[in-house]
XYZ file of C-alpha atoms in Angstrom:
565
model
C -42.296 -11.612 11.942
C -40.591 -13.658 9.249
C -42.190 -11.216 6.650
C -40.884 -8.428 8.416
C -37.419 -9.683 8.564
C -37.450 -10.798 4.834
C -38.585 -7.175 4.045
C -35.729 -5.746 5.876
C -33.226 -7.884 4.403
C -34.397 -7.030 0.912
C -34.211 -3.367 1.735
C -30.323 -3.757 2.122
C -28.308 -1.873 -0.390
C -26.972 -4.169 -3.063
C -23.406 -2.794 -2.458
C -23.596 -3.837 1.101
C -25.063 -7.382 0.182
C -22.173 -7.713 -2.379
C -19.607 -6.650 0.211
C -20.840 -9.346 2.721
C -20.551 -12.007 -0.041
C -17.210 -11.069 -1.024
C -16.038 -11.290 2.505
C -17.699 -14.961 2.702
C -16.523 -15.741 -0.954
C -14.536 -18.758 0.397
C -16.926 -19.929 2.922
C -19.151 -22.192 0.783
C -21.342 -23.625 3.380
C -22.564 -20.271 4.628
C -22.998 -19.109 0.880
C -25.227 -22.312 0.395
C -27.171 -21.254 3.546
C -27.888 -17.913 2.335
C -29.354 -19.363 -0.836
C -32.263 -20.949 1.076
C -33.334 -17.672 2.877
C -35.298 -16.231 -0.139
C -35.345 -15.778 -3.846
C -33.828 -12.330 -3.769
C -30.679 -13.402 -1.922
C -30.643 -16.600 -3.852
C -30.076 -14.321 -6.961
C -27.465 -12.243 -5.313
C -25.496 -15.337 -3.914
C -25.418 -17.668 -6.981
C -22.580 -15.511 -8.755
C -20.198 -16.087 -5.849
C -20.974 -19.745 -5.590
C -20.206 -20.395 -9.328
C -17.208 -18.283 -10.019
C -15.234 -21.080 -9.629
C -17.309 -24.249 -9.300
C -14.521 -26.681 -10.005
C -11.699 -25.789 -7.781
C -11.084 -28.994 -5.661
C -9.693 -32.180 -6.698
C -12.137 -34.417 -4.893
C -15.158 -32.370 -5.211
C -17.696 -33.705 -7.569
C -19.799 -31.411 -9.703
C -23.190 -32.181 -11.210
C -22.420 -32.573 -14.934
C -25.984 -33.074 -15.590
C -26.457 -29.424 -15.150
C -24.298 -28.901 -18.272
C -24.936 -32.114 -20.353
C -28.439 -31.043 -21.187
C -27.211 -28.130 -22.943
C -24.552 -29.963 -25.097
C -25.044 -30.359 -28.802
C -27.645 -33.072 -29.837
C -24.914 -34.838 -31.626
C -22.670 -35.222 -28.272
C -25.693 -35.962 -26.181
C -26.975 -38.835 -28.627
C -23.384 -40.332 -28.794
C -22.987 -40.411 -24.962
C -26.751 -42.005 -24.579
C -26.565 -44.428 -27.454
C -22.794 -45.274 -27.983
C -21.685 -45.150 -24.415
C -24.995 -45.927 -22.800
C -24.990 -43.201 -20.393
C -28.526 -42.344 -18.798
C -28.696 -38.622 -19.041
C -31.750 -37.049 -17.564
C -33.480 -34.690 -20.262
C -35.936 -33.156 -17.812
C -33.542 -31.616 -15.377
C -34.242 -27.867 -15.402
C -31.582 -25.729 -13.775
C -32.792 -22.412 -12.295
C -29.806 -20.489 -13.530
C -27.342 -20.138 -16.302
C -24.646 -21.360 -14.000
C -21.761 -21.019 -16.800
C -22.225 -17.356 -17.165
C -21.046 -16.698 -13.607
C -17.551 -18.680 -14.203
C -14.706 -16.408 -13.837
C -11.908 -18.775 -13.320
C -11.324 -21.235 -15.785
C -9.022 -24.169 -15.156
C -9.049 -26.702 -18.090
C -7.528 -29.349 -15.809
C -10.434 -28.769 -13.632
C -13.094 -29.112 -16.117
C -11.491 -32.643 -17.084
C -11.132 -33.461 -13.282
C -15.230 -32.495 -12.893
C -15.800 -35.028 -15.913
C -13.740 -37.636 -14.328
C -15.060 -37.445 -11.236
C -18.861 -37.412 -12.414
C -18.303 -40.523 -14.510
C -16.606 -42.363 -11.475
C -19.433 -41.484 -9.300
C -22.073 -42.338 -12.100
C -20.549 -45.823 -12.528
C -20.376 -46.499 -8.682
C -24.248 -45.522 -8.475
C -25.329 -47.523 -11.367
C -23.016 -50.436 -10.947
C -22.260 -50.738 -7.045
C -20.511 -53.947 -7.044
C -18.483 -53.205 -10.445
C -14.835 -52.852 -10.377
C -15.099 -50.635 -13.375
C -11.657 -48.657 -14.019
C -11.691 -45.091 -14.979
C -8.647 -43.992 -16.797
C -8.168 -40.240 -16.253
C -5.753 -39.807 -18.959
C -7.089 -42.216 -21.647
C -10.977 -42.203 -21.698
C -13.101 -41.349 -24.653
C -16.141 -40.156 -22.662
C -14.251 -37.905 -20.362
C -12.594 -36.626 -23.731
C -15.979 -35.589 -25.157
C -17.477 -34.285 -22.085
C -14.484 -32.371 -21.416
C -14.305 -30.723 -24.783
C -18.379 -30.012 -24.658
C -17.995 -28.361 -21.103
C -15.259 -26.461 -21.963
C -16.847 -24.920 -25.285
C -20.125 -24.425 -22.995
C -18.261 -22.363 -20.612
C -16.069 -20.392 -23.123
C -19.237 -19.443 -25.156
C -21.533 -18.697 -21.995
C -19.289 -16.905 -19.528
C -19.982 -13.398 -19.142
C -16.166 -12.696 -18.216
C -13.660 -15.408 -17.612
C -10.854 -13.103 -15.642
C -8.722 -15.919 -14.636
C -7.011 -18.611 -16.732
C -4.998 -21.230 -14.949
C -3.048 -23.876 -17.080
C -1.390 -26.958 -15.679
C 0.580 -28.522 -18.387
C 1.951 -31.286 -16.304
C 2.141 -34.816 -18.290
C -0.249 -36.410 -15.925
C -3.226 -34.253 -17.162
C -2.037 -34.545 -20.636
C -2.374 -31.581 -23.174
C -4.727 -28.801 -23.107
C -7.703 -29.390 -25.439
C -7.206 -28.176 -29.040
C -6.547 -24.361 -29.582
C -9.382 -23.778 -31.735
C -11.699 -24.040 -28.549
C -10.147 -21.178 -26.922
C -10.414 -19.277 -30.087
C -14.103 -20.149 -30.173
C -13.614 -20.693 -33.905
C -15.856 -23.688 -34.280
C -18.782 -21.613 -32.488
C -18.369 -18.812 -34.571
C -18.585 -20.599 -37.709
C -21.567 -22.750 -36.482
C -23.432 -19.244 -35.366
C -22.780 -17.756 -38.437
C -24.387 -20.598 -39.993
C -27.261 -20.430 -37.843
C -28.165 -16.782 -38.788
C -28.140 -17.834 -42.277
C -30.679 -20.490 -41.744
C -28.020 -23.342 -41.834
C -27.996 -24.294 -38.064
C -29.197 -27.166 -36.299
C -32.980 -26.898 -35.932
C -32.960 -28.809 -32.801
C -30.580 -26.263 -31.073
C -32.994 -23.329 -32.268
C -35.821 -24.982 -30.432
C -33.701 -25.358 -27.109
C -32.839 -21.501 -27.072
C -34.492 -18.317 -25.803
C -33.162 -14.917 -25.654
C -33.349 -12.526 -22.427
C -33.706 -9.215 -22.624
C -31.287 -8.364 -19.238
C -29.359 -10.095 -16.811
C -31.935 -9.415 -13.928
C -34.896 -10.960 -15.864
C -32.722 -13.826 -16.705
C -32.223 -14.608 -12.898
C -35.902 -14.211 -12.035
C -37.047 -17.232 -14.229
C -35.917 -20.798 -14.557
C -33.273 -20.960 -17.268
C -34.226 -22.317 -20.571
C -31.215 -21.954 -22.594
C -27.645 -21.123 -22.644
C -28.133 -18.507 -25.648
C -27.941 -15.159 -24.409
C -27.491 -11.451 -25.798
C -24.135 -11.231 -24.447
C -21.033 -11.558 -26.609
C -18.847 -14.522 -26.448
C -15.384 -13.293 -25.068
C -13.867 -16.768 -24.163
C -10.633 -16.254 -22.762
C -10.223 -12.959 -24.640
C -10.878 -10.447 -21.546
C -8.855 -12.433 -19.018
C -6.935 -10.306 -16.683
C -4.804 -13.034 -14.868
C -2.865 -15.857 -16.506
C -1.297 -18.587 -14.358
C 1.057 -21.370 -16.249
C 2.715 -24.352 -14.434
C 4.662 -27.138 -16.249
C 6.405 -30.115 -14.476
C 6.488 -32.216 -17.533
C 9.456 -33.147 -19.657
C 7.263 -33.480 -22.650
C 6.470 -30.470 -25.140
C 3.124 -30.993 -26.393
C 2.175 -29.382 -29.831
C -1.052 -27.951 -28.727
C 0.809 -26.164 -26.003
C 3.314 -24.649 -28.238
C 0.300 -23.559 -30.343
C -1.424 -22.302 -27.496
C 1.444 -20.073 -26.540
C 1.860 -18.763 -30.045
C -1.810 -17.665 -29.906
C -2.179 -16.381 -26.611
C -0.421 -12.900 -27.060
C -2.891 -12.203 -30.289
C -6.141 -13.058 -28.190
C -5.333 -11.869 -24.796
C -4.605 -8.037 -24.688
C -5.820 -7.314 -21.186
C -3.655 -9.448 -18.810
C -2.725 -7.610 -15.894
C -1.229 -10.271 -13.846
C 0.955 -13.263 -14.652
C 2.251 -16.012 -12.615
C 4.865 -18.823 -14.424
C 5.901 -21.110 -11.688
C 7.330 -24.746 -11.487
C 8.419 -24.522 -14.914
C 11.175 -26.907 -13.996
C 11.501 -28.193 -17.796
C 11.053 -25.046 -19.808
C 13.169 -25.225 -22.982
C 14.262 -22.053 -24.863
C 11.497 -22.396 -27.433
C 8.961 -22.292 -24.518
C 10.829 -19.658 -22.883
C 10.705 -17.298 -26.053
C 7.049 -17.657 -26.361
C 6.459 -16.763 -22.626
C 8.508 -13.777 -23.477
C 6.208 -12.793 -25.966
C 3.171 -12.978 -23.672
C 4.871 -10.737 -21.539
C 5.984 -8.240 -24.115
C 2.489 -8.178 -25.613
C 0.661 -7.001 -22.646
C 0.373 -3.150 -22.330
C -0.534 -2.820 -18.660
C 1.065 -5.781 -16.751
C 0.930 -4.755 -13.134
C 2.001 -8.081 -11.452
C 4.651 -10.650 -12.491
C 5.564 -13.737 -10.435
C 8.185 -15.990 -11.342
C 8.832 -19.054 -9.596
C 11.608 -21.449 -10.973
C 14.271 -23.876 -9.657
C 17.418 -24.937 -11.343
C 16.718 -23.210 -14.819
C 18.270 -20.675 -16.703
C 15.591 -18.062 -17.546
C 17.663 -15.022 -18.132
C 15.597 -14.105 -21.206
C 12.246 -14.413 -19.458
C 13.600 -11.928 -16.678
C 15.339 -9.403 -18.981
C 11.756 -8.677 -20.673
C 10.237 -7.511 -17.363
C 11.991 -4.217 -18.482
C 9.202 -3.964 -21.099
C 6.552 -3.323 -18.376
C 8.416 -1.003 -16.417
C 5.762 1.813 -16.543
C 2.897 -0.258 -15.370
C 4.625 -2.879 -13.158
C 3.353 -2.657 -9.373
C 4.188 -6.148 -8.125
C 7.285 -8.412 -8.558
C 7.896 -11.712 -7.092
C 10.832 -14.066 -7.650
C 11.280 -17.336 -6.049
C 13.922 -19.987 -6.190
C 15.936 -18.035 -9.178
C 19.681 -19.157 -9.134
C 21.760 -17.145 -11.619
C 24.808 -15.255 -11.939
C 24.574 -13.040 -15.099
C 25.068 -9.188 -14.159
C 22.986 -8.380 -17.340
C 20.255 -7.971 -14.766
C 21.546 -4.822 -13.530
C 20.645 -3.141 -16.935
C 16.971 -4.118 -16.522
C 15.642 -3.999 -12.796
C 16.698 -0.577 -12.320
C 14.022 0.480 -14.523
C 11.555 -0.805 -12.410
C 10.889 2.559 -10.673
C 6.807 2.014 -10.074
C 7.096 -0.961 -7.837
C 5.056 -1.172 -4.953
C 5.298 -4.537 -3.880
C 8.648 -6.639 -4.005
C 9.283 -10.155 -2.810
C 12.246 -12.125 -2.962
C 12.498 -15.756 -1.721
C 15.679 -17.633 -2.016
C 17.118 -16.091 -4.904
C 20.984 -16.695 -5.687
C 23.089 -14.137 -5.633
C 20.605 -11.758 -4.334
C 22.930 -8.752 -4.998
C 22.405 -9.393 -8.657
C 18.578 -8.419 -8.012
C 18.797 -5.692 -5.050
C 21.705 -3.481 -6.398
C 19.846 -2.523 -9.611
C 16.531 -2.100 -7.289
C 18.420 0.274 -5.147
C 19.096 2.268 -8.072
C 15.699 2.527 -8.991
C 15.173 4.310 -5.686
C 11.751 2.367 -4.921
C 8.526 3.720 -2.905
C 7.503 0.376 -1.793
C 4.243 -0.326 0.144
C 5.424 -4.057 0.790
C 8.793 -5.658 0.842
C 9.249 -9.406 1.843
C 12.765 -10.956 1.297
C 13.668 -14.560 2.427
C 17.567 -14.050 2.064
C 19.630 -17.016 2.037
C 22.655 -14.752 2.183
C 23.693 -12.218 4.673
C 23.418 -8.747 2.697
C 21.364 -6.565 5.217
C 23.019 -3.557 3.818
C 21.291 -3.944 0.361
C 18.060 -4.765 1.962
C 18.419 -1.674 4.422
C 18.881 0.590 1.384
C 15.673 -0.421 -0.232
C 13.894 0.175 3.323
C 15.446 3.653 3.478
C 14.300 4.566 -0.022
C 10.740 3.445 0.559
C 10.636 5.423 3.752
C 7.389 6.309 5.000
C 5.487 4.606 2.294
C 6.406 1.195 3.381
C 3.611 -0.306 5.341
C 4.550 -4.494 5.128
C 7.833 -5.544 6.158
C 8.993 -9.444 6.206
C 12.764 -10.074 6.744
C 15.288 -12.513 7.960
C 17.774 -10.730 10.262
C 20.716 -11.333 12.180
C 21.021 -9.795 15.286
C 24.806 -9.478 15.204
C 24.652 -7.755 11.771
C 21.764 -5.171 12.737
C 23.939 -3.952 15.695
C 24.967 -0.479 14.065
C 21.809 -0.097 11.766
C 19.236 2.314 12.135
C 16.105 1.293 13.899
C 12.887 0.842 11.795
C 11.352 3.681 13.460
C 13.588 5.880 11.800
C 13.794 3.928 8.367
C 10.048 3.201 7.680
C 7.962 4.892 10.854
C 4.419 3.963 9.293
C 4.857 0.325 9.388
C 1.639 -1.742 10.250
C 2.799 -5.061 9.562
C 6.287 -6.490 10.621
C 7.269 -10.260 10.115
C 10.734 -11.161 11.336
C 12.818 -14.416 11.330
C 15.636 -13.527 13.831
C 18.935 -15.546 13.927
C 22.529 -15.104 14.648
C 25.323 -16.621 12.700
C 26.523 -19.930 13.491
C 29.259 -19.466 16.169
C 31.576 -21.907 17.927
C 30.516 -22.651 21.588
C 34.062 -22.438 22.821
C 34.607 -19.180 21.608
C 33.498 -17.461 25.336
C 34.495 -14.068 24.246
C 32.126 -13.798 21.320
C 29.250 -15.394 23.624
C 29.932 -12.648 26.234
C 29.998 -9.960 23.705
C 26.689 -11.101 22.119
C 25.041 -11.258 25.420
C 26.255 -7.579 26.102
C 24.440 -6.422 22.832
C 21.013 -8.261 23.565
C 19.007 -5.107 23.460
C 20.004 -4.524 19.807
C 16.966 -6.276 18.626
C 14.462 -4.747 20.739
C 16.060 -1.278 19.835
C 15.874 -2.317 16.361
C 11.991 -2.750 16.276
C 10.919 -0.438 19.107
C 8.707 2.760 18.660
C 6.750 1.728 15.594
C 3.536 3.724 16.427
C 1.515 2.634 13.617
C 2.106 -1.390 13.977
C -0.766 -3.495 14.049
C 0.581 -6.809 13.428
C 3.932 -8.200 14.799
C 5.403 -11.659 14.123
C 8.717 -12.956 14.994
C 10.094 -16.446 14.549
C 13.528 -16.926 16.830
C 15.977 -19.662 16.151
C 17.421 -21.643 19.359
C 20.554 -19.638 19.223
C 18.918 -16.315 19.665
C 16.765 -17.186 22.791
C 19.714 -18.661 24.619
C 21.592 -15.793 24.387
C 18.669 -13.477 25.258
C 18.050 -15.030 28.757
C 15.894 -12.422 29.912
C 13.917 -11.899 26.645
C 10.330 -11.361 28.361
C 11.763 -8.453 30.367
C 12.678 -6.378 27.282
C 9.731 -7.251 25.360
C 7.688 -5.707 28.050
C 9.145 -2.273 27.414
C 8.523 -2.280 23.348
C 6.453 0.602 22.458
C 3.556 -0.562 19.960
C 0.496 1.574 20.983
C -1.556 0.296 17.831
C -0.867 -3.343 18.068
C -3.538 -5.824 17.355
C -1.843 -9.167 16.892
C 1.430 -10.343 18.354
C 3.287 -13.845 17.696
C 6.432 -14.791 19.427
C 7.673 -18.142 18.073
C 11.016 -19.816 19.190
C 12.763 -23.025 19.422
C 14.236 -22.486 22.912
C 12.814 -24.493 25.816
C 11.019 -21.682 27.658
C 10.107 -21.926 31.261
C 6.572 -21.779 32.522
C 7.293 -18.521 34.390
C 8.331 -17.099 31.072
C 5.028 -17.699 29.606
C 3.152 -16.443 32.639
C 4.958 -13.147 32.622
C 4.053 -12.755 28.837
C 0.496 -13.261 29.711
C 0.576 -10.996 32.481
C 1.982 -8.272 30.384
C -0.238 -8.917 27.418
C -3.434 -9.732 28.830
C -3.959 -5.900 29.662
C -3.784 -5.380 25.860
C -5.524 -8.266 24.073
C -8.741 -10.296 24.570
C -7.332 -13.749 23.733
C -4.103 -15.351 24.451
C -2.836 -18.937 23.219
C 0.109 -20.810 23.910
C 1.305 -23.514 21.432
C 3.629 -26.051 23.351
C 5.564 -28.855 21.855
C 3.681 -32.179 22.782
C 7.004 -33.812 23.327
C 7.479 -31.466 26.545
C 7.929 -33.430 29.748
C 5.302 -33.375 32.356
C 7.857 -31.384 34.639
C 7.159 -28.389 32.306
C 3.548 -28.927 31.133
C 1.801 -29.728 34.370
C 2.398 -26.120 35.871
C 1.374 -24.421 32.560
C -2.047 -26.376 32.328
C -2.762 -25.470 35.886
C -2.144 -22.017 35.084
C -4.243 -22.145 31.707
C -7.088 -23.735 33.729
C -6.830 -20.763 36.303
C -7.090 -17.961 33.663
C -9.394 -19.768 31.366
C -11.918 -17.139 31.731
C -9.344 -14.293 30.884
C -9.221 -15.759 27.482
C -6.246 -18.037 27.751
C -5.988 -21.391 26.053
C -3.246 -23.973 25.491
C -2.773 -26.003 22.192
C -0.511 -28.686 21.557
C 2.088 -28.973 18.240
C 4.511 -31.604 16.829
C 6.909 -28.948 15.411
C 9.178 -28.646 18.251
C 8.429 -24.769 18.408
C 6.973 -22.997 21.362
C 4.591 -20.295 20.271
C 2.929 -17.259 22.197
C -0.049 -15.619 20.286
C -1.964 -12.571 21.456
C -4.881 -10.996 19.428
C -7.465 -8.206 19.875
C -10.806 -9.192 18.666
C -10.721 -6.112 16.562
C -9.603 -7.075 13.259
C -5.747 -6.166 12.573
């Protein structure tokens, strides 16, 4: 029976197997279980387990897998001078470094740190040896050697993550990223001048498949060493007030080495100076086909960095701007060139009209629009929604009910929406203004008319402030008449103290449409409110109803279909 099962599994097309593993890529425990099934499945899953082996701050990595293939001088130094017991007999089954696609130099140092810490704990369990993360020669040696090993042997590093925070010190010497030392050594080896001990440790493999079918004997292969030359994603973060020389040198060489970057993310650069900003500008300008730019700053003037975005106007598909505060009208001469954008996200940028007005002139055809607006400029947002029209599929907005009163409904502006995420508010009002309150209550259908008749909507989430729910007292009566024929998920979250009857009405309506319904209730609620609801949940448990308690002061109704939305 087991042989038949194994044979059936091996007969699966490779494309299907890879699609399954790609879906499970972040489910590490399941992937490890697949490794134990059989040899063939093990070979297929190893690349997914090792594409980013050092992502976690506290997850130890078995450095012995790599130390065995360090230079002999390095191994002798660790053994003799630092008295580390390195197991030479350990024989890894795969060339694990060849699968690494995400390189985080800080993660490499982190891996060395936790390995050394665990090493001393196991060897000297009653010792109080202190391991300094920033200043430790053993960590320095392992970090440099491991980074060199990864850069030389990885078949293709796609994503480079640089955290330049002071607590992680500087990035290693730039020559490592250029593979200069490795290239010079390899040229010497080809001329017969190389280290003979290294030659004895290496063997070539004709192809990748054969390489996986036998225990891995060395880290030498027929594949060229690209290092970081072929990266397509670059993320740089800097919260340090210090400017290290190596960082400046690295930013100078980056545009000359990396020509195929598609996505850049510069975030939390709180202390960027004009020199560093200019270097980052050169990185953006040097790329020929940038498709995504993410800029996240705070309290920093980055006008030059924003202005160079125009150099990528033809290829740029995605733009994310967060926490950018400026008032320079020069941006009006740049953002109107971004005519090919498909994804736009703006989060707490001020003043927002500096960004939106030129984008309106660009006549965008967006697929995704996300705006967390700290200002009330729905007129500008509506213009972008209108220009996108039927191409817009995903929309996230902050809206004010009293401002959208005379606005067109979304079904007229963007009829093909599949995802809608709204934060719904009203402008702060004076509770003594009875005339205004009465007028607002008379207009309560405004919100429902605004969202109704979205025939393709699959995901709907609405987050209501206290004021909204208190003035739409019969909310549930209106929500029952909304026409979302394709809906697969709905979340209604509010700060208003809804009654048990309100939740029951929601359940009675949505249980005819969805398989699973959950109420999220503030744990601070009194027993008078909770007891009848708990009884109701127990009664309807077989109908897919559950009750969860939270501490955030919100009340959330979530209904979902088992069909993925």
